Tab-separated table of C-alpha atoms and ligand atoms in Angstrom:
chain	number	residue	atom	x	y	z
K	1098	MET	CA	58.822	85.424	121.832
K	1099	LYS	CA	55.578	84.105	123.157
K	1100	ILE	CA	56.546	84.770	126.732
K	1101	THR	CA	57.496	88.331	126.013
K	1102	SER	CA	54.238	89.024	124.341
K	1103	ALA	CA	52.328	87.452	127.188
K	1104	LEU	CA	54.191	89.684	129.593
K	1105	GLN	CA	53.451	92.614	127.406
K	1106	ASP	CA	49.773	91.729	127.457
K	1107	THR	CA	49.734	91.500	131.208
K	1108	SER	CA	51.399	94.801	131.648
K	1109	ASP	CA	49.005	96.406	129.163
K	1110	LEU	CA	46.149	94.888	131.034
K	1111	LYS	CA	47.353	96.224	134.374
K	1112	LYS	CA	47.951	99.611	132.850
K	1113	ASN	CA	44.540	99.755	131.264
K	1114	TRP	CA	42.891	98.598	134.408
K	1115	SER	CA	44.633	101.287	136.466
K	1116	GLU	CA	43.434	103.833	134.019
K	1117	VAL	CA	39.879	102.562	134.210
K	1118	GLN	CA	40.086	102.631	138.004
K	1119	LEU	CA	41.197	106.221	137.822
K	1120	LYS	CA	38.299	107.140	135.599
K	1121	LEU	CA	35.887	105.399	137.915
K	1122	LYS	CA	37.338	107.398	140.773
K	1123	GLU	CA	36.742	110.603	138.850
K	1124	THR	CA	33.238	109.539	137.965
K	1125	TYR	CA	32.051	108.224	141.296
K	1126	GLY	CA	34.314	109.878	143.827
K	1127	VAL	CA	36.853	108.665	146.313
K	1128	ASP	CA	34.420	106.939	148.648
K	1129	VAL	CA	33.000	104.687	146.025
K	1130	PHE	CA	36.441	104.110	144.646
K	1131	LYS	CA	37.835	103.034	147.992
K	1132	SER	CA	34.877	100.887	148.914
K	1133	TRP	CA	34.352	99.030	145.679
K	1134	ILE	CA	36.958	99.619	143.024
K	1135	GLN	CA	40.353	99.943	144.591
K	1136	ASN	CA	40.765	96.315	145.597
K	1137	VAL	CA	39.537	94.831	142.369
K	1138	GLU	CA	42.228	93.310	140.209
K	1139	ALA	CA	42.280	92.602	136.523
K	1140	LYS	CA	43.314	89.027	135.845
K	1141	GLU	CA	43.186	88.367	132.146
K	1142	ILE	CA	41.411	88.854	128.893
K	1143	ASN	CA	40.178	85.716	127.322
K	1144	HIS	CA	37.829	85.365	124.366
K	1145	ASN	CA	36.780	89.016	124.530
K	1146	SER	CA	36.038	88.692	128.179
K	1147	LEU	CA	37.803	90.623	130.879
K	1148	THR	CA	38.139	88.758	134.166
K	1149	LEU	CA	38.169	90.805	137.323
K	1150	ILE	CA	39.015	89.443	140.729
K	1151	VAL	CA	36.948	90.544	143.681
K	1152	LYS	CA	37.062	89.545	147.314
K	1153	THR	CA	33.482	88.621	147.986
K	1154	ARG	CA	30.285	87.724	146.293
K	1155	PHE	CA	28.724	90.805	147.747
K	1156	VAL	CA	31.289	93.079	146.155
K	1157	ARG	CA	30.749	91.327	142.866
K	1158	ASP	CA	26.987	91.739	143.025
K	1159	TRP	CA	27.345	95.338	143.991
K	1160	ILE	CA	29.726	96.078	141.167
K	1161	VAL	CA	27.537	94.269	138.702
K	1162	SER	CA	24.482	96.231	139.680
K	1163	HIS	CA	26.193	99.582	140.051
K	1164	TYR	CA	29.317	99.954	138.006
K	1165	ALA	CA	29.696	97.159	135.497
K	1166	ASP	CA	28.300	99.113	132.552
K	1167	LYS	CA	30.664	101.965	133.183
K	1168	ILE	CA	33.637	99.668	133.662
K	1169	LEU	CA	32.975	97.989	130.357
K	1170	ASP	CA	32.496	101.326	128.716
K	1171	PHE	CA	35.777	102.696	129.969
K	1172	PHE	CA	37.650	99.538	129.256
K	1173	GLN	CA	36.387	99.273	125.708
K	1174	LYS	CA	37.720	102.714	124.980
K	1175	LEU	CA	41.198	101.426	125.797
K	1176	ASN	CA	40.776	97.970	124.392
K	1177	PRO	CA	37.842	97.468	122.044
K	1178	VAL	CA	38.359	93.709	121.992
K	1179	VAL	CA	36.642	93.383	125.333
K	1180	THR	CA	32.904	92.903	125.066
K	1181	ARG	CA	32.077	91.461	128.416
K	1182	ILE	CA	33.221	91.293	131.993
K	1183	GLN	CA	33.285	88.320	134.257
K	1184	PHE	CA	34.213	88.001	137.877
K	1185	GLU	CA	36.231	85.624	139.927
K	1186	ILE	CA	35.736	85.602	143.649
K	1187	HIS	CA	38.802	85.102	145.771
K	1188	GLU	CA	37.341	85.070	149.195
K	1189	SER	CA	39.776	86.416	151.640
K	1190	PHE	CA	39.100	86.198	155.273
K	1191	TYR	CA	38.690	89.293	157.331
K	1192	ASN	CA	40.717	92.208	156.294
K	1193	ALA	CA	42.682	94.432	158.614
K	1194	LYS	CA	39.715	96.667	159.239
K	1195	SER	CA	37.769	94.008	161.045
K	1196	ALA	CA	40.686	92.630	162.995
K	1197	ASP	CA	38.830	93.198	166.214
K	1198	THR	CA	35.992	90.968	165.203
K	1199	ASN	CA	35.021	88.056	167.336
K	1200	ILE	CA	34.233	85.650	164.594
K	1201	VAL	CA	36.094	82.433	165.100
K	1202	ASP	CA	38.874	81.441	162.788
K	1203	PHE	CA	38.820	77.841	161.702
K	1204	ASN	CA	42.520	77.393	161.537
K	1205	THR	CA	43.286	78.272	165.093
K	1206	GLY	CA	39.951	78.284	166.842
K	1207	SER	CA	40.844	81.623	168.300
K	1208	LYS	CA	39.519	85.050	167.594
K	1209	ILE	CA	40.656	86.337	164.325
K	1210	VAL	CA	43.440	88.765	164.146
K	1211	ASN	CA	44.089	90.016	160.717
K	1212	ILE	CA	44.099	86.861	158.740
K	1213	GLN	CA	44.266	87.388	155.074
K	1214	ASP	CA	43.595	85.241	152.086
K	1215	ASN	CA	43.540	81.878	153.677
K	1216	GLY	CA	40.450	81.097	151.637
K	1217	TYR	CA	39.222	78.890	154.420
K	1218	ALA	CA	36.719	80.678	156.486
K	1219	ALA	CA	33.270	81.217	157.742
K	1220	ASN	CA	31.132	83.498	155.690
K	1221	ARG	CA	31.657	87.044	156.505
K	1222	LEU	CA	28.971	88.914	158.332
K	1223	ASP	CA	27.759	91.723	156.202
K	1224	HIS	CA	27.853	94.817	158.353
K	1225	ARG	CA	25.240	96.512	156.193
K	1226	LEU	CA	22.546	94.109	157.240
K	1227	THR	CA	21.283	95.368	160.565
K	1228	PHE	CA	18.085	95.550	162.538
K	1229	SER	CA	17.873	99.261	161.988
K	1230	ASN	CA	17.617	98.964	158.221
K	1231	PHE	CA	15.268	96.001	158.251
K	1232	VAL	CA	11.817	97.297	157.479
K	1233	VAL	CA	9.168	95.644	159.600
K	1234	GLY	CA	5.651	94.836	158.434
K	1235	GLU	CA	3.012	92.286	159.194
K	1236	SER	CA	4.690	89.556	157.183
K	1237	ASN	CA	8.009	89.637	159.022
K	1238	GLN	CA	7.065	91.095	162.388
K	1239	LEU	CA	7.308	87.820	164.246
K	1240	ALA	CA	10.663	86.829	162.814
K	1241	PHE	CA	12.016	90.285	163.457
K	1242	SER	CA	10.946	90.361	167.108
K	1243	ALA	CA	12.268	86.887	167.740
K	1244	ALA	CA	15.615	87.736	166.151
K	1245	LYS	CA	15.854	90.904	168.164
K	1246	ARG	CA	14.929	89.100	171.334
K	1247	VAL	CA	17.592	86.463	170.790
K	1248	SER	CA	20.261	89.062	170.167
K	1249	GLU	CA	19.312	90.758	173.425
K	1250	SER	CA	19.051	87.681	175.520
K	1251	LEU	CA	20.827	84.562	174.366
K	1252	GLY	CA	19.240	81.227	175.022
K	1253	HIS	CA	15.798	82.671	175.259
K	1254	TYR	CA	14.628	80.775	172.242
K	1255	ASN	CA	16.953	77.946	171.418
K	1256	PRO	CA	17.222	77.137	168.629
K	1257	LEU	CA	15.630	79.989	166.802
K	1258	PHE	CA	14.474	78.690	163.464
K	1259	ILE	CA	13.505	81.259	160.826
K	1260	TYR	CA	12.040	80.078	157.581
K	1261	GLY	CA	10.575	81.594	154.454
K	1262	SER	CA	11.055	81.466	150.737
K	1263	VAL	CA	13.964	83.024	148.964
K	1264	GLY	CA	14.678	86.718	149.015
K	1265	LEU	CA	12.463	87.595	151.953
K	1266	GLY	CA	15.084	88.679	154.462
K	1267	LYS	CA	16.306	85.585	156.329
K	1268	THR	CA	19.979	86.218	155.700
K	1269	HIS	CA	19.424	89.846	156.559
K	1270	LEU	CA	17.994	88.944	159.969
K	1271	LEU	CA	20.724	86.410	160.659
K	1272	ASN	CA	23.365	89.002	159.905
K	1273	ALA	CA	21.557	91.544	162.032
K	1274	ILE	CA	21.748	89.153	164.967
K	1275	GLY	CA	25.427	88.507	164.271
K	1276	ASN	CA	26.195	92.191	163.972
K	1277	GLU	CA	24.491	92.903	167.278
K	1278	LEU	CA	26.382	90.116	169.026
K	1279	LYS	CA	29.667	91.200	167.518
K	1280	LYS	CA	29.523	94.059	169.983
K	1281	THR	CA	29.699	91.576	172.859
K	1282	ASP	CA	32.538	89.246	173.704
K	1283	LYS	CA	30.694	86.151	172.562
K	1284	LYS	CA	32.298	83.779	170.137
K	1285	ILE	CA	30.118	83.736	167.070
K	1286	ILE	CA	30.215	81.530	164.059
K	1287	TYR	CA	28.129	82.590	161.142
K	1288	LEU	CA	28.081	80.484	158.024
K	1289	SER	CA	25.861	78.874	155.481
K	1290	ALA	CA	25.064	75.222	155.827
K	1291	GLU	CA	26.796	74.722	152.527
K	1292	ARG	CA	29.935	76.158	154.013
K	1293	PHE	CA	29.501	74.041	157.124
K	1294	MET	CA	29.415	71.012	154.932
K	1295	TYR	CA	32.418	72.151	152.984
K	1296	GLN	CA	34.455	72.766	156.122
K	1297	PHE	CA	33.461	69.436	157.481
K	1298	VAL	CA	34.321	67.484	154.370
K	1299	LYS	CA	37.572	69.364	154.145
K	1300	SER	CA	38.440	68.523	157.711
K	1301	ILE	CA	37.875	64.851	156.971
K	1302	LYS	CA	40.150	65.094	153.998
K	1303	ASN	CA	42.804	66.850	156.040
K	1304	LYS	CA	42.299	64.400	158.883
K	1305	ASP	CA	41.686	67.146	161.390
K	1306	THR	CA	38.042	66.604	162.231
K	1307	GLN	CA	38.889	67.125	165.871
K	1308	LYS	CA	39.743	70.743	165.202
K	1309	PHE	CA	36.560	71.156	163.251
K	1310	LYS	CA	34.586	69.789	166.152
K	1311	ASP	CA	36.383	71.909	168.685
K	1312	VAL	CA	35.904	75.096	166.754
K	1313	PHE	CA	32.199	74.570	166.372
K	1314	ARG	CA	31.491	73.136	169.740
K	1315	ASN	CA	33.222	75.983	171.502
K	1316	ALA	CA	31.160	78.672	169.897
K	1317	ASP	CA	28.788	80.686	172.048
K	1318	VAL	CA	26.584	81.351	169.088
K	1319	LEU	CA	26.222	79.346	165.911
K	1320	ILE	CA	24.334	81.033	163.107
K	1321	LEU	CA	23.636	78.668	160.264
K	1322	ASP	CA	22.078	80.006	157.091
K	1323	ASP	CA	20.102	77.924	154.589
K	1324	ILE	CA	20.093	74.660	156.446
K	1325	GLN	CA	18.096	73.004	153.680
K	1326	PHE	CA	21.470	72.375	152.058
K	1327	ILE	CA	22.319	69.599	154.429
K	1328	SER	CA	19.284	67.567	153.514
K	1329	GLY	CA	20.289	64.198	152.216
K	1330	LYS	CA	23.942	64.589	153.160
K	1331	GLU	CA	24.051	61.854	155.741
K	1332	VAL	CA	27.486	62.351	157.256
K	1333	THR	CA	27.164	66.092	157.460
K	1334	GLN	CA	23.787	65.720	159.087
K	1335	GLU	CA	25.258	63.439	161.647
K	1336	GLU	CA	28.022	65.892	162.420
K	1337	PHE	CA	25.625	68.768	162.496
K	1338	PHE	CA	23.433	66.893	164.914
K	1339	TYR	CA	26.292	66.272	167.323
K	1340	THR	CA	27.454	69.839	167.061
K	1341	PHE	CA	23.953	71.021	167.608
K	1342	ASN	CA	23.448	68.843	170.659
K	1343	SER	CA	26.659	69.752	172.299
K	1344	LEU	CA	26.040	73.439	171.694
K	1345	THR	CA	22.591	73.430	173.172
K	1346	GLU	CA	23.767	71.333	176.085
K	1347	ASN	CA	26.315	74.049	176.812
K	1348	GLN	CA	23.543	76.623	176.620
K	1349	SER	CA	25.043	78.003	173.451
K	1350	GLN	CA	22.675	79.743	171.119
K	1351	VAL	CA	21.838	78.257	167.742
K	1352	ILE	CA	20.100	80.278	165.057
K	1353	ILE	CA	19.023	78.678	161.850
K	1354	SER	CA	17.414	79.761	158.633
K	1355	CYS	CA	15.770	77.572	156.093
K	1356	ASP	CA	13.631	77.887	152.999
K	1357	ARG	CA	10.904	75.740	154.552
K	1358	SER	CA	9.610	74.643	157.920
K	1359	PRO	CA	11.421	71.854	159.813
K	1360	ASN	CA	8.589	69.486	159.048
K	1361	ASP	CA	8.764	70.111	155.357
K	1362	LEU	CA	12.441	69.268	155.148
K	1363	ASP	CA	12.772	66.045	153.295
K	1364	ARG	CA	15.629	63.649	153.600
K	1365	ILE	CA	16.512	64.981	157.002
K	1366	GLN	CA	16.386	62.584	159.873
K	1367	ASP	CA	13.338	62.853	162.068
K	1368	ARG	CA	15.314	63.344	165.251
K	1369	ILE	CA	17.002	66.360	163.690
K	1370	LYS	CA	13.694	67.761	162.562
K	1371	SER	CA	12.267	67.469	165.979
K	1372	ARG	CA	15.298	69.075	167.578
K	1373	LEU	CA	15.099	71.901	165.086
K	1374	SER	CA	11.518	72.611	166.083
K	1375	GLY	CA	12.366	72.399	169.751
K	1376	GLY	CA	12.906	76.114	170.282
K	1377	LEU	CA	10.997	78.783	168.459
K	1378	VAL	CA	9.980	78.397	164.834
K	1379	VAL	CA	8.934	81.558	163.014
K	1380	ASP	CA	8.272	82.241	159.384
K	1381	ILE	CA	8.602	85.207	157.082
K	1382	GLN	CA	5.742	85.636	154.667
K	1383	SER	CA	5.683	87.554	151.413
K	1384	PRO	CA	5.559	91.287	152.056
K	1385	ASP	CA	2.374	93.184	151.306
K	1386	ILE	CA	2.367	96.204	149.042
K	1387	ALA	CA	2.840	98.721	151.855
K	1388	LEU	CA	5.916	96.938	153.136
K	1389	ARG	CA	7.341	96.561	149.649
K	1390	LEU	CA	6.963	100.273	149.030
K	1391	GLN	CA	8.570	101.116	152.327
K	1392	ILE	CA	11.519	98.840	151.625
K	1393	LEU	CA	12.000	100.558	148.275
K	1394	LYS	CA	11.832	104.005	149.822
K	1395	ASN	CA	14.320	103.085	152.500
K	1396	ARG	CA	16.674	101.702	149.911
K	1397	CYS	CA	16.501	104.942	147.950
K	1398	LYS	CA	17.384	106.855	151.085
K	1399	THR	CA	20.306	104.563	151.832
K	1400	GLU	CA	21.588	105.025	148.310
K	1401	GLU	CA	21.316	108.766	148.682
K	1402	THR	CA	23.300	108.763	151.867
K	1403	TYR	CA	25.788	106.420	150.373
K	1404	PHE	CA	26.380	108.332	147.180
K	1405	GLY	CA	25.728	111.753	148.622
K	1406	LYS	CA	23.567	112.362	145.606
K	1407	GLU	CA	19.840	112.492	145.115
K	1408	VAL	CA	18.213	109.368	143.765
K	1409	LEU	CA	16.063	110.407	140.836
K	1410	ILE	CA	13.244	107.917	141.126
K	1411	ASN	CA	9.688	109.146	141.472
K	1412	ASP	CA	6.850	107.564	143.419
K	1413	GLU	CA	5.090	106.419	140.309
K	1414	ILE	CA	8.032	104.198	139.456
K	1415	LEU	CA	8.374	102.955	143.009
K	1416	SER	CA	4.776	101.841	143.108
K	1417	PHE	CA	5.140	100.300	139.688
K	1418	ILE	CA	8.084	98.231	140.946
K	1419	ALA	CA	6.283	97.342	144.154
K	1420	ASN	CA	3.290	96.167	142.155
K	1421	GLU	CA	5.173	94.139	139.588
K	1422	PHE	CA	7.837	92.422	141.689
K	1423	LYS	CA	5.983	90.779	144.476
K	1424	SER	CA	7.592	87.520	145.272
K	1425	SER	CA	11.119	88.375	146.349
K	1426	VAL	CA	12.474	91.459	148.054
K	1427	ARG	CA	15.852	90.633	146.594
K	1428	ASP	CA	14.549	90.716	143.025
K	1429	MET	CA	12.588	93.843	143.732
K	1430	LEU	CA	15.663	95.627	145.050
K	1431	GLY	CA	17.688	94.380	142.108
K	1432	VAL	CA	15.183	96.009	139.818
K	1433	LEU	CA	15.381	99.247	141.749
K	1434	ASN	CA	19.177	99.182	141.493
K	1435	ARG	CA	18.983	98.790	137.792
K	1436	ILE	CA	16.781	101.822	137.380
K	1437	ILE	CA	18.904	103.879	139.725
K	1438	ALA	CA	22.051	102.894	137.842
K	1439	SER	CA	20.532	103.816	134.540
K	1440	SER	CA	19.235	107.151	135.816
K	1441	ARG	CA	22.740	107.899	137.036
K	1442	ILE	CA	24.334	107.082	133.748
K	1443	GLN	CA	21.796	109.186	131.880
K	1444	ASN	CA	21.765	111.774	134.615
K	1445	LYS	CA	18.025	112.286	134.464
K	1446	THR	CA	14.860	111.283	136.234
K	1447	PRO	CA	13.412	108.335	134.356
K	1448	THR	CA	9.771	108.378	133.364
K	1449	LEU	CA	7.620	105.347	133.959
K	1450	GLN	CA	8.066	104.455	130.342
K	1451	ASP	CA	11.842	104.693	130.641
K	1452	ALA	CA	11.639	102.377	133.618
K	1453	LYS	CA	9.591	99.885	131.646
K	1454	MET	CA	12.093	100.023	128.851
K	1455	ILE	CA	14.966	99.426	131.231
K	1456	LEU	CA	13.135	96.417	132.601
K	1457	LYS	CA	11.895	95.223	129.255
K	1458	ASP	CA	13.560	91.835	129.477
K	1459	LEU	CA	12.291	91.135	132.988
K	1460	LEU	CA	8.805	92.341	132.323
K	1461	SER	CA	8.445	90.330	129.184
K	1462	ASN	CA	9.702	87.278	131.020
K	1463	MET	CA	7.152	87.746	133.700
K	1464	LYS	CA	4.092	88.303	131.600
K	1465	ALA	CA	2.710	90.315	128.776
K	1466	ILE	CA	5.271	89.656	126.172
K	1467	ILE	CA	4.506	92.385	123.705
K	1468	SER	CA	3.876	90.715	120.397
K	1469	ILE	CA	4.395	92.178	116.982
K	1470	GLU	CA	0.674	91.674	116.398
K	1471	ASP	CA	-0.082	93.871	119.438
K	1472	ILE	CA	2.054	96.584	117.946
K	1473	GLN	CA	0.486	96.258	114.517
K	1474	LYS	CA	-3.005	96.445	115.947
K	1475	LEU	CA	-2.267	99.548	117.911
K	1476	VAL	CA	-0.514	101.313	115.067
K	1477	VAL	CA	-3.326	100.489	112.677
K	1478	SER	CA	-5.940	101.868	115.022
K	1479	TYR	CA	-3.809	104.899	115.839
K	1480	TYR	CA	-3.590	105.857	112.190
K	1481	ASN	CA	-7.034	104.600	111.429
K	1482	LEU	CA	-6.020	102.218	108.665
K	1483	PRO	CA	-7.507	98.940	107.565
K	1484	MET	CA	-5.196	96.093	108.588
K	1485	GLY	CA	-5.376	94.661	105.070
K	1486	ASP	CA	-3.921	97.814	103.547
K	1487	PHE	CA	-1.369	98.068	106.295
K	1488	LEU	CA	-0.015	94.598	105.617
K	1489	SER	CA	-0.321	94.853	101.832
K	1490	SER	CA	2.516	95.704	99.542
K	1491	ARG	CA	1.155	99.182	98.870
K	1492	ARG	CA	3.737	101.868	99.210
K	1493	SER	CA	1.796	105.075	99.399
K	1494	ARG	CA	3.138	107.257	102.159
K	1495	HIS	CA	0.088	107.239	104.450
K	1496	ILE	CA	0.399	103.458	104.706
K	1497	ALA	CA	4.134	102.990	104.364
K	1498	ARG	CA	5.008	105.384	107.162
K	1499	PRO	CA	2.826	103.745	109.841
K	1500	ARG	CA	4.195	100.407	108.694
K	1501	GLN	CA	7.700	101.691	109.309
K	1502	VAL	CA	6.679	103.003	112.705
K	1503	ALA	CA	5.377	99.565	113.580
K	1504	MET	CA	8.604	97.902	112.464
K	1505	TYR	CA	10.608	100.395	114.458
K	1506	LEU	CA	8.537	99.730	117.582
K	1507	ALA	CA	8.714	95.988	117.022
K	1508	LYS	CA	12.468	96.233	117.198
K	1509	LYS	CA	12.324	98.469	120.225
K	1510	LEU	CA	9.667	96.776	122.292
K	1511	THR	CA	10.168	93.125	121.528
K	1512	THR	CA	13.130	90.822	121.497
K	1513	LYS	CA	12.388	89.602	117.987
K	1514	SER	CA	15.160	89.538	115.408
K	1515	LEU	CA	15.060	91.594	112.231
K	1516	PRO	CA	14.171	88.635	109.970
K	1517	GLU	CA	11.409	87.620	112.380
K	1518	ILE	CA	10.000	91.109	112.292
K	1519	GLY	CA	10.202	91.177	108.512
K	1520	ARG	CA	8.265	87.946	108.266
K	1521	LYS	CA	5.425	89.328	110.353
K	1522	PHE	CA	5.027	92.108	107.842
K	1523	THR	CA	3.890	89.807	105.081
K	1524	GLY	CA	7.265	88.312	104.438
K	1525	ARG	CA	9.346	91.409	104.045
K	1526	ASP	CA	13.095	91.179	104.005
K	1527	HIS	CA	15.183	92.132	107.033
K	1528	THR	CA	16.847	94.895	105.027
K	1529	THR	CA	13.431	96.500	104.684
K	1530	VAL	CA	13.156	96.441	108.454
K	1531	ILE	CA	16.586	98.020	108.861
K	1532	HIS	CA	15.617	100.685	106.376
K	1533	ALA	CA	12.393	101.369	108.284
K	1534	ILE	CA	14.194	101.710	111.599
K	1535	LYS	CA	16.723	104.101	110.126
K	1536	LYS	CA	14.050	106.147	108.473
K	1537	ILE	CA	12.002	106.509	111.654
K	1538	GLU	CA	15.065	107.419	113.677
K	1539	GLU	CA	15.950	110.117	111.179
K	1540	LEU	CA	12.462	111.523	111.173
K	1541	MET	CA	12.297	111.518	114.951
K	1542	ALA	CA	15.586	113.346	115.204
K	1543	ALA	CA	14.466	115.945	112.693
K	1544	ASP	CA	10.889	116.452	113.804
K	1545	LYS	CA	9.887	116.812	117.456
K	1546	LYS	CA	6.231	116.422	116.669
K	1547	PHE	CA	6.822	113.127	114.988
K	1548	GLU	CA	9.003	112.019	117.860
K	1549	TYR	CA	6.146	112.671	120.304
K	1550	GLU	CA	3.785	110.809	118.057
K	1551	VAL	CA	5.960	107.688	118.125
K	1552	GLN	CA	6.477	108.036	121.867
K	1553	ASP	CA	2.760	108.303	122.303
K	1554	ILE	CA	2.128	105.093	120.380
K	1555	SER	CA	4.860	103.353	122.281
K	1556	ASN	CA	3.310	104.458	125.577
K	1557	LYS	CA	-0.059	103.151	124.512
K	1558	ILE	CA	1.394	99.777	123.636
K	1559	LEU	CA	3.190	99.519	126.967
K	1560	LYS	CA	0.079	100.544	128.825
K	1561	ASN	CA	-1.985	97.905	127.109
K	1562	ASN	CA	0.434	95.262	128.279
V	471	ADP	P1	16.815	85.443	152.020
V	471	ADP	O1	18.037	85.135	152.836
V	471	ADP	O2	15.541	85.205	152.751
V	471	ADP	O3	16.812	84.787	150.682
V	471	ADP	P2	17.892	88.111	152.098
V	471	ADP	O4	17.993	88.296	153.557
V	471	ADP	O5	19.142	87.843	151.355
V	471	ADP	O6	16.812	87.006	151.727
V	471	ADP	O7	17.144	89.388	151.492
V	471	ADP	C1	17.263	89.757	150.135
V	471	ADP	C2	17.469	91.237	150.033
V	471	ADP	O8	16.320	91.933	150.458
V	471	ADP	C3	18.597	91.754	150.895
V	471	ADP	O9	19.231	92.793	150.211
V	471	ADP	C4	17.908	92.283	152.120
V	471	ADP	O10	18.654	93.313	152.716
V	471	ADP	C5	16.605	92.798	151.536
V	471	ADP	N1	15.479	92.727	152.459
V	471	ADP	C6	14.653	91.694	152.665
V	471	ADP	N2	13.720	91.985	153.572
V	471	ADP	C7	13.939	93.252	153.950
V	471	ADP	C8	13.304	94.148	154.866
V	471	ADP	N3	12.240	93.775	155.560
V	471	ADP	N4	13.828	95.385	155.001
V	471	ADP	C9	14.904	95.761	154.276
V	471	ADP	N5	15.544	94.982	153.408
V	471	ADP	C10	15.073	93.735	153.231
V	472	MG	MG1	19.607	83.887	152.334
């Protein structure tokens, strides 16, 4: 009995998922469907959560930032139990499309020909990350030129060591080098130091360290991302050091990225540090405002080409994003994605205020958490009321209505719960707050002028923050 029902569940799940895939195809078109949706599988539903299986982290991130809302939406229509989606990554190795790649396979040490799902692989080069879509500015000029130089003439700087804090484009540059070299007949290994460690430890466990050594030491180019991961891992460091030495002795190129300079690496042996600094060390600094804006604009263009549909984001919003999200290009682009996704779903050009609403959680994390007091102050001054009256228990319309507006905005602009909001209005009950929200929503729906009024107040509050 149990087994049958489990089977039934699985077949329902598959059926529902196919249907959702179909809807996504209708919504986003065949290209998007083929690139992102087709190969995703539905695994199970557990505690209201639908698990989807994707092939790479990148696909997962892309789906999360572009399609997850829609997927959930569609799925809920078929099965309302599901309230969230989670992802499992089953990294397959290269798929048939990249069979001609010259990335080395760890199992055989030879060039890869169509190996699937062995789950034991170097990281995949991301073909989207190229030199041509890397925007150059003062802060990354040096790293960019060095990377380009190395890809044009191997061994020129050896090793090339690129460092900078997270989200500034190191992985992008490393992939750009790899993608350039893929066009040659060089044997390239690209992987994160974490992965290097994992492969190494695994080879010890499987007692085939010799193969591990051979694979790495025969590479023409070793690209190692995020080398800070091997700090403190003595045995891996040792192995890395030998690999590194034998590669450079063979005139093989080594390219390394790190979140800090070689000297600032702690718990890494001094001899390794000094070897790491032995070639060219370049850093990537935080981008200035002009570069940030340009990166955003380029990304919008890429999205347009990709989707074949105009991106409805105006310059005001772009400069807002560029001004607010300074420290990491990755975060900044994530924010842009979110606004683009939402403008697609709503099918309209967002205003600056819409954008701020969409980013409410991020913005309030960063700074300027809008407090209920801020809202009360603004509402009181907008309607020209004494605060004492406003917070009193008086119910005459000219006081009660602004009070309701303030409660409504408190719900909308802060993350406070209904009881918390109630308390800030001289200990009112949460049902009063619910009533206020309903009332204001009704009035706004019925009366355009009133709707503008509330919008106007809301804008003023956001501007003040
Ligand atoms: P890091 O490896 O330094 O943490 P990444 O290379 O992963 O950072 O960059 C984060 C994101 O920002 C990626 O999507 C990358 O394509 C993008 N990015 C960073 N710098 C630039 C740039 N100069 N031009 C275009 N995109 C960039
Ligand atoms: Mg990186």
